[in-house]
Short mmCIF file of C-alpha atoms in Angstrom, two decimals:
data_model
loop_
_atom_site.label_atom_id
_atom_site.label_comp_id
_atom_site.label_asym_id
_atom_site.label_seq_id
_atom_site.Cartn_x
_atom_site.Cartn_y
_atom_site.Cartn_z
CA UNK A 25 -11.22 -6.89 -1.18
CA UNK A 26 -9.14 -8.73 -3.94
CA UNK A 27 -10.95 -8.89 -7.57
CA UNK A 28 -11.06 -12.02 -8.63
CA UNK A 29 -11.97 -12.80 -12.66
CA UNK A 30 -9.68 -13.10 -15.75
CA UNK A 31 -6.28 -11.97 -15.89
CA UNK A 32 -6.26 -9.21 -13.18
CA UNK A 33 -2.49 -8.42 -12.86
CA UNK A 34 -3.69 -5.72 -10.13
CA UNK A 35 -3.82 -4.96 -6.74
CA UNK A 36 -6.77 -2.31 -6.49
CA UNK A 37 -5.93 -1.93 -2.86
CA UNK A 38 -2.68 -0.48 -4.13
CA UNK A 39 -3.89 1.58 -6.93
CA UNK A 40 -4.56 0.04 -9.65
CA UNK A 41 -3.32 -2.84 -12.26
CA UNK A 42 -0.09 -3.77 -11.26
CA UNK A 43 1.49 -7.68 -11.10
CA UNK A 44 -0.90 -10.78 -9.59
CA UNK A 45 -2.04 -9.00 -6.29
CA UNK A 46 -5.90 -9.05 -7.52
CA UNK A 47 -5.53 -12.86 -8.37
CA UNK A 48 -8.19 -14.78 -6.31
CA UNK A 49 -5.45 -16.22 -4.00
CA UNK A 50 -7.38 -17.98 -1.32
CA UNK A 51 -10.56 -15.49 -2.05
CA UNK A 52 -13.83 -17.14 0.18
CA UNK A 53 -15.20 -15.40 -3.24
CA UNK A 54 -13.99 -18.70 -5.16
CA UNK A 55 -15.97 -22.11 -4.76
CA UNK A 56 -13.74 -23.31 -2.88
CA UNK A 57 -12.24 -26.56 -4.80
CA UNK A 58 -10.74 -23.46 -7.72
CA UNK A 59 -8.22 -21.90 -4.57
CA UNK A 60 -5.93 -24.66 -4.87
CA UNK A 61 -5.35 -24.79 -8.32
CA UNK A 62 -5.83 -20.87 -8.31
CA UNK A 63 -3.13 -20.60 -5.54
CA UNK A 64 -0.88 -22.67 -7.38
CA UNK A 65 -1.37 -20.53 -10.55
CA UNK A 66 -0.55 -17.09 -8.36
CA UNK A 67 2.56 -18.86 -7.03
CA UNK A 68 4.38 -19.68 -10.62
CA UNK A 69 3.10 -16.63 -11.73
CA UNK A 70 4.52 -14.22 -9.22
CA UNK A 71 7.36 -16.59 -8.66
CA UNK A 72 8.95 -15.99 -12.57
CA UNK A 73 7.47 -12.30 -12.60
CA UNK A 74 10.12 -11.59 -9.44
CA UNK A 75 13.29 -13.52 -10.61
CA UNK A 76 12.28 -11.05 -14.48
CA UNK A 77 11.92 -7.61 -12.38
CA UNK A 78 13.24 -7.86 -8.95
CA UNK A 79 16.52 -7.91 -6.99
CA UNK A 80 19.58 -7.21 -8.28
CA UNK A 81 20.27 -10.12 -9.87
CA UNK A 82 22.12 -9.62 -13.84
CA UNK A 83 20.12 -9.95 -16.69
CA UNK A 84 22.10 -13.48 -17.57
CA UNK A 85 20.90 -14.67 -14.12
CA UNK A 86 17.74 -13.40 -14.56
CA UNK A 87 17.18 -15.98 -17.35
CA UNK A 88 18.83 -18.63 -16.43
CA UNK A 89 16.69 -18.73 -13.21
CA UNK A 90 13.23 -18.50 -15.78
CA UNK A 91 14.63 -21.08 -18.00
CA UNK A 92 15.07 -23.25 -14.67
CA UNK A 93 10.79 -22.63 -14.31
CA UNK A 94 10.36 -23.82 -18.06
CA UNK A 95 12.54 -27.42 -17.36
CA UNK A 96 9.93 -27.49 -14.03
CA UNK A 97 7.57 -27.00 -16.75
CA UNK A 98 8.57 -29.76 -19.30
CA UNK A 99 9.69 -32.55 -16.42
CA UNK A 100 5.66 -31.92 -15.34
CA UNK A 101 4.39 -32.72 -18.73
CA UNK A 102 6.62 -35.98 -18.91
CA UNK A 103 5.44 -36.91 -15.94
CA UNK A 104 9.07 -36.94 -14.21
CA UNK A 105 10.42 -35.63 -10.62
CA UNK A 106 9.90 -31.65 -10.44
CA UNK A 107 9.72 -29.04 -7.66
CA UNK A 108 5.80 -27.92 -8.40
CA UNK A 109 3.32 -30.39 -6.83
CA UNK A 110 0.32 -27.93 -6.48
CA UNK A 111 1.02 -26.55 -10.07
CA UNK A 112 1.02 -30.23 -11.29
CA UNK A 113 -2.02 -31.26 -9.71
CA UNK A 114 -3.74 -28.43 -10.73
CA UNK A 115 -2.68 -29.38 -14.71
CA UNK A 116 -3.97 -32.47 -14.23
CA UNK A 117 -7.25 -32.15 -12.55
CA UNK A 118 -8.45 -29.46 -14.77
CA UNK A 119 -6.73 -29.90 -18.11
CA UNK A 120 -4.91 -26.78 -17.80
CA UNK A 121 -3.00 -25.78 -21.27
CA UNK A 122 0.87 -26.02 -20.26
CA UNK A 123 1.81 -23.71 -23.44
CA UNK A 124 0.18 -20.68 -21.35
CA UNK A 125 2.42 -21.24 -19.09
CA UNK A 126 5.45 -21.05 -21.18
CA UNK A 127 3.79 -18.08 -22.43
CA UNK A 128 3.92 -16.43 -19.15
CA UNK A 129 7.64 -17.37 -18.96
CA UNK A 130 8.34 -15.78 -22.43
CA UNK A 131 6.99 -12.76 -21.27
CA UNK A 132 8.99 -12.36 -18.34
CA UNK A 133 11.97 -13.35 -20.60
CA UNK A 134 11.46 -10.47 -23.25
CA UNK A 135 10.97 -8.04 -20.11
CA UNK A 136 14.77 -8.89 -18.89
CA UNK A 137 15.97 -8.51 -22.84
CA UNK A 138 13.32 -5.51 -24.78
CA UNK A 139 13.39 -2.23 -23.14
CA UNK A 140 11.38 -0.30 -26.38
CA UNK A 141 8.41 -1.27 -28.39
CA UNK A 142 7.72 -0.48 -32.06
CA UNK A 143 4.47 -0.37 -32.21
CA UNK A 144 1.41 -1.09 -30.79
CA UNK A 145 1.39 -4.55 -32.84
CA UNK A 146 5.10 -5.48 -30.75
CA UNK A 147 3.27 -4.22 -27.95
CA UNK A 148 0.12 -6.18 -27.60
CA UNK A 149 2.09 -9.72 -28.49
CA UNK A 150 3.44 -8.73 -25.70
CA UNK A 151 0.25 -8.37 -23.59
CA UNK A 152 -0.57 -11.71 -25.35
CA UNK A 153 1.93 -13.57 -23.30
CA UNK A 154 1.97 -11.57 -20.39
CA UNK A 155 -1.46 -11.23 -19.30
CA UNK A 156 -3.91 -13.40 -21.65
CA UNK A 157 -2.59 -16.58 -20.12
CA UNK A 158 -3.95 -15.84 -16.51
CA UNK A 159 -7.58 -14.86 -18.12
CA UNK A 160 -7.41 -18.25 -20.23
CA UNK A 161 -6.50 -20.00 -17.51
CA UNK A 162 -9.08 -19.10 -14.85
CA UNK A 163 -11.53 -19.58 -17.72
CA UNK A 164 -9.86 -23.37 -18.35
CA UNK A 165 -10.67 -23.32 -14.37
CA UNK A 166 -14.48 -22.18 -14.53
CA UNK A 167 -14.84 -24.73 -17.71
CA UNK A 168 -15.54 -21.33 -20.02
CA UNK A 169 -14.09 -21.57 -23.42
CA UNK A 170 -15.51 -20.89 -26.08
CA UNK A 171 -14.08 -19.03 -28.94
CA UNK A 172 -15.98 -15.59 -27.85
CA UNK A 173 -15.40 -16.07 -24.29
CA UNK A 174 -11.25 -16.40 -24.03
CA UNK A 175 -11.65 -13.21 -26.96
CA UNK A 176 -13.52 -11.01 -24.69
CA UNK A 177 -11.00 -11.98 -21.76
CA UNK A 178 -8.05 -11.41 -23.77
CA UNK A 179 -9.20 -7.74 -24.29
CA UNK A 180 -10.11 -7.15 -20.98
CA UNK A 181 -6.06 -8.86 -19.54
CA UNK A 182 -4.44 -6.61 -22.40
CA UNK A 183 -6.37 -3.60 -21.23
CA UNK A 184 -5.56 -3.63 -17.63
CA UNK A 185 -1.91 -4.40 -19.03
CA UNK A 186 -1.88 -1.01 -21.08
CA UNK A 187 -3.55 0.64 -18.18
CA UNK A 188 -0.87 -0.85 -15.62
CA UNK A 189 1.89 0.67 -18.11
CA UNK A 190 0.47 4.16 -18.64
CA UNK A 191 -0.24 4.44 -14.76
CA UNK A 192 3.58 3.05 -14.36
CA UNK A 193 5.45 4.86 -17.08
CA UNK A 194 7.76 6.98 -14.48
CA UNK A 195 8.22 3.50 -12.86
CA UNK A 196 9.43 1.73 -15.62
CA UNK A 197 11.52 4.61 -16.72
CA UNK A 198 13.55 3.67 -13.71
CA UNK A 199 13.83 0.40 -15.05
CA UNK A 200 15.24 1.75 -18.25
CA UNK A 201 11.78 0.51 -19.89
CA UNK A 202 9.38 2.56 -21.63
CA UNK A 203 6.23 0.44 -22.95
CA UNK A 204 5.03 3.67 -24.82
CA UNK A 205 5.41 2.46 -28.48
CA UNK A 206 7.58 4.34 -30.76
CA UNK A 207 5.03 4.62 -33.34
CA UNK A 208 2.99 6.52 -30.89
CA UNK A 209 5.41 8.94 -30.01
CA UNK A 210 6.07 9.89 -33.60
CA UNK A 211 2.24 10.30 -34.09
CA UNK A 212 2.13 12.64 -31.12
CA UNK A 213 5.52 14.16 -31.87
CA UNK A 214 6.83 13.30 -28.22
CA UNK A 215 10.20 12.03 -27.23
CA UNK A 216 11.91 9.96 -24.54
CA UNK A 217 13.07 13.20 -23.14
CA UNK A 218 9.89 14.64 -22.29
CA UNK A 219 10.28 11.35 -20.24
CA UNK A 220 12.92 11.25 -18.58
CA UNK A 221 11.94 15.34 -17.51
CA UNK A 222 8.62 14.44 -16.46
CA UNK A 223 7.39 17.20 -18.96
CA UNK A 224 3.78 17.36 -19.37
CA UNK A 225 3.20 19.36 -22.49
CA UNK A 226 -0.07 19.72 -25.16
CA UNK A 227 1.38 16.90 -26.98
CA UNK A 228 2.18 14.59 -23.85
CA UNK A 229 -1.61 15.07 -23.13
CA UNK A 230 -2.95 14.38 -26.10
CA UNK A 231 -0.52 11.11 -26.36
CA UNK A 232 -1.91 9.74 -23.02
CA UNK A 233 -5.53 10.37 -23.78
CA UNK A 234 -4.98 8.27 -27.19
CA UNK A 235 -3.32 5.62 -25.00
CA UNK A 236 -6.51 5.52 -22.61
CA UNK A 237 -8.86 5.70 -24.92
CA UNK A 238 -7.41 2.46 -26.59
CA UNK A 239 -7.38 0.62 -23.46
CA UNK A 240 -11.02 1.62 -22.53
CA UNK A 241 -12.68 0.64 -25.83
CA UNK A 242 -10.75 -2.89 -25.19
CA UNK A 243 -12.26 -2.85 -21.90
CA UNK A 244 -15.68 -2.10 -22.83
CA UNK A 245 -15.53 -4.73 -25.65
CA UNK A 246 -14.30 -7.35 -23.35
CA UNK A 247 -17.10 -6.58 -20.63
CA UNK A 248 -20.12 -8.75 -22.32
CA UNK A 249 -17.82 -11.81 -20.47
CA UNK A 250 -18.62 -10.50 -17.06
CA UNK A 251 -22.84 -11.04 -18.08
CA UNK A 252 -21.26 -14.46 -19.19
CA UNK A 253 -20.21 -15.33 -16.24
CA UNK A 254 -23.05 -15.48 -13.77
CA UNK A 255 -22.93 -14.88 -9.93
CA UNK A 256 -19.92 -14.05 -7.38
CA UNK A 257 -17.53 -14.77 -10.13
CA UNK A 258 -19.39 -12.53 -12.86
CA UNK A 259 -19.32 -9.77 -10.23
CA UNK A 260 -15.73 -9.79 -9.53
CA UNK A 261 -15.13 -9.20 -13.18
CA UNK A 262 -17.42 -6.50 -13.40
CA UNK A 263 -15.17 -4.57 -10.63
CA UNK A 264 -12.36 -5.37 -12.18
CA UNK A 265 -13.65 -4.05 -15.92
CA UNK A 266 -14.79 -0.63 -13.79
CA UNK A 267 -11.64 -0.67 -12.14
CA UNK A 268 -9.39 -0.41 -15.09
CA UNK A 269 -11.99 2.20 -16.65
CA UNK A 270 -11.54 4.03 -13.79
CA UNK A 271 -7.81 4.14 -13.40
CA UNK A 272 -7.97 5.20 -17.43
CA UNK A 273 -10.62 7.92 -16.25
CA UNK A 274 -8.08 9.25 -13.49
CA UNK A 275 -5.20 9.90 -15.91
CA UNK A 276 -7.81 11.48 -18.48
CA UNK A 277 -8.12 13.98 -15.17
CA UNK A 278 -4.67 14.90 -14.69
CA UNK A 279 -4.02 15.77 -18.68
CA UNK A 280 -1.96 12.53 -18.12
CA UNK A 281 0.01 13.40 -15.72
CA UNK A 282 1.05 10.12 -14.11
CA UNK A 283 4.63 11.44 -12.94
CA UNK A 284 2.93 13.89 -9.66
CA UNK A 285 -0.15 12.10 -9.90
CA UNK A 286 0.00 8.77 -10.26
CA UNK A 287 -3.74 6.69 -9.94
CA UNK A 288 -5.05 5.76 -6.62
CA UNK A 289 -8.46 3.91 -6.21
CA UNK A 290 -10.23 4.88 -2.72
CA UNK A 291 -13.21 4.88 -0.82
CA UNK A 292 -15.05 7.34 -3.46
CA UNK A 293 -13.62 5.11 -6.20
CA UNK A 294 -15.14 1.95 -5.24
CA UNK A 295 -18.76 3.45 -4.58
CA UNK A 296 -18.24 4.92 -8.15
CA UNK A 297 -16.74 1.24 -9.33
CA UNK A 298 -19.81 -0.55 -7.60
CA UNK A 299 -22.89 1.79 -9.22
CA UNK A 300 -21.29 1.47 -12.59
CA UNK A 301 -20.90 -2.12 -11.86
CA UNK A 302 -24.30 -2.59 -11.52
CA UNK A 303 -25.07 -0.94 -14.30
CA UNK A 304 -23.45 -3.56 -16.71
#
């Protein structure tokens, strides 16, 4: 089952909130006239996230190739020759804004160039380019846009993004990245070394249950858009909201110990995901 709404950069078969898996690719959920345009969304998406993060490829290649995406970008909106048919099509027939696009590739850019954040400010600008865009533009798809609408999505896209970090942090230590911002360290007087040890201490707890908490009160304010959104669609995002909730709730029960217990959604997860859901 693949969770379909606003933003999802998750694949809740795998865990949790992690890249485009949950994107509606192809989902019989969607009317079916939105899969093509959604497909082609899925493809640029995970297309620019792998030439950012994966491979072996040096960090000068890495943006050349993304800056190659943002010419395919500009020849589409002046109408010239380009290498994205289904992307362009999709543009045109539903008006889709080209600048979230570019936001996407900025994103991915600043992942191949910032390794540390500053603060939680640094951090959610972030979270604006990398994860707002897909909400926006499934709204743009489902003809949803009002002011209140794209705010409650963009809470709900940042939140799955926080969760997605906190459940990743040992991963993206590995990458040399830590998404942690430095102004929450201080606060919690923890350093990279507790890291890079895997040492889960008072303070380490405390610091992950302030991150969590953040990310479910951005959740919860965000849900009202699933109500919004009436029938299959409205359901999917209901899921997803009680999916990222749930991953949050799963670190809360480990004292935040992602490094030897890193979230995993199963069967019990989804019956507890569903009843919520209904609940909403």
């Amino acid at each position: 089952m693949q969770p379909s709404p606003p933003c999802t950069r998750a694949s809740f078969d795998r865990m949790g909130v992690d890249h485009y898996e949950n994107f509606p690719v192809a989902s019989l959920l969607l009317p079916a006239a939105l899969r093509p345009p959604v497909q082609a969304i899925y493809r640029f998406a995970r297309t620019a996230d792998d030439l950012a993060d994966e491979g072996q490829a040096a960090p000068a290649q890495r943006l050349a190739a993304l800056a190659a995406l943002r010419i395919q970008l500009d020849r589409i909106e002046r109408g010239e020759p380009h290498d994205w048919p289904d992307l362009a099509a999709a543009i045109r027939a539903h008006g889709l804004p080209l600048s979230l696009l570019r936001d996407l590739l900025s994103a991915f850019e600043q992942d191949v160039t910032v390794q540390r954040y500053a603060d939680y400010p640094a951090l959610l600008d972030y979270c604006r380019r990398s994860a707002n865009p897909i909400g926006r533009l499934l709204l743009a798809l489902y003809r949803r846009e009002a002011p209140a609408l794209l705010a409650q999505s963009d809470a709900i896209c940042s939140a799955l993004q926080l969760v997605n970090f906190w459940q990743d942090i040992a991963i993206d230590w590995a990458k040399g990245r830590v998404y942690l911002p430095h102004s929450e360290l201080a606060v919690h007087g923890v350093h990279e070394q507790e890291i890079a040890a895997q040492r889960v201490t008072p303070a380490w707890t405390r610091l992950m249950a302030a991150q969590t908490a953040r990310a479910r009160a951005m959740l919860e304010s965000g849900a009202p858009l699933a109500r919004a959104l009436s029938g299959r669609v409205g359901w999917e995002l209901r899921l997803v909201v009680q999916g990222g909730l749930r991953i949050a709730e799963r670190i809360d029960a480990v004292a935040g110990d992602v490094f030897r217990h890193r979230p995993a959604l199963g069967k019990t997860d989804w019956a507890v995901m569903t009843a919520r859901a209904l609940r909403m």
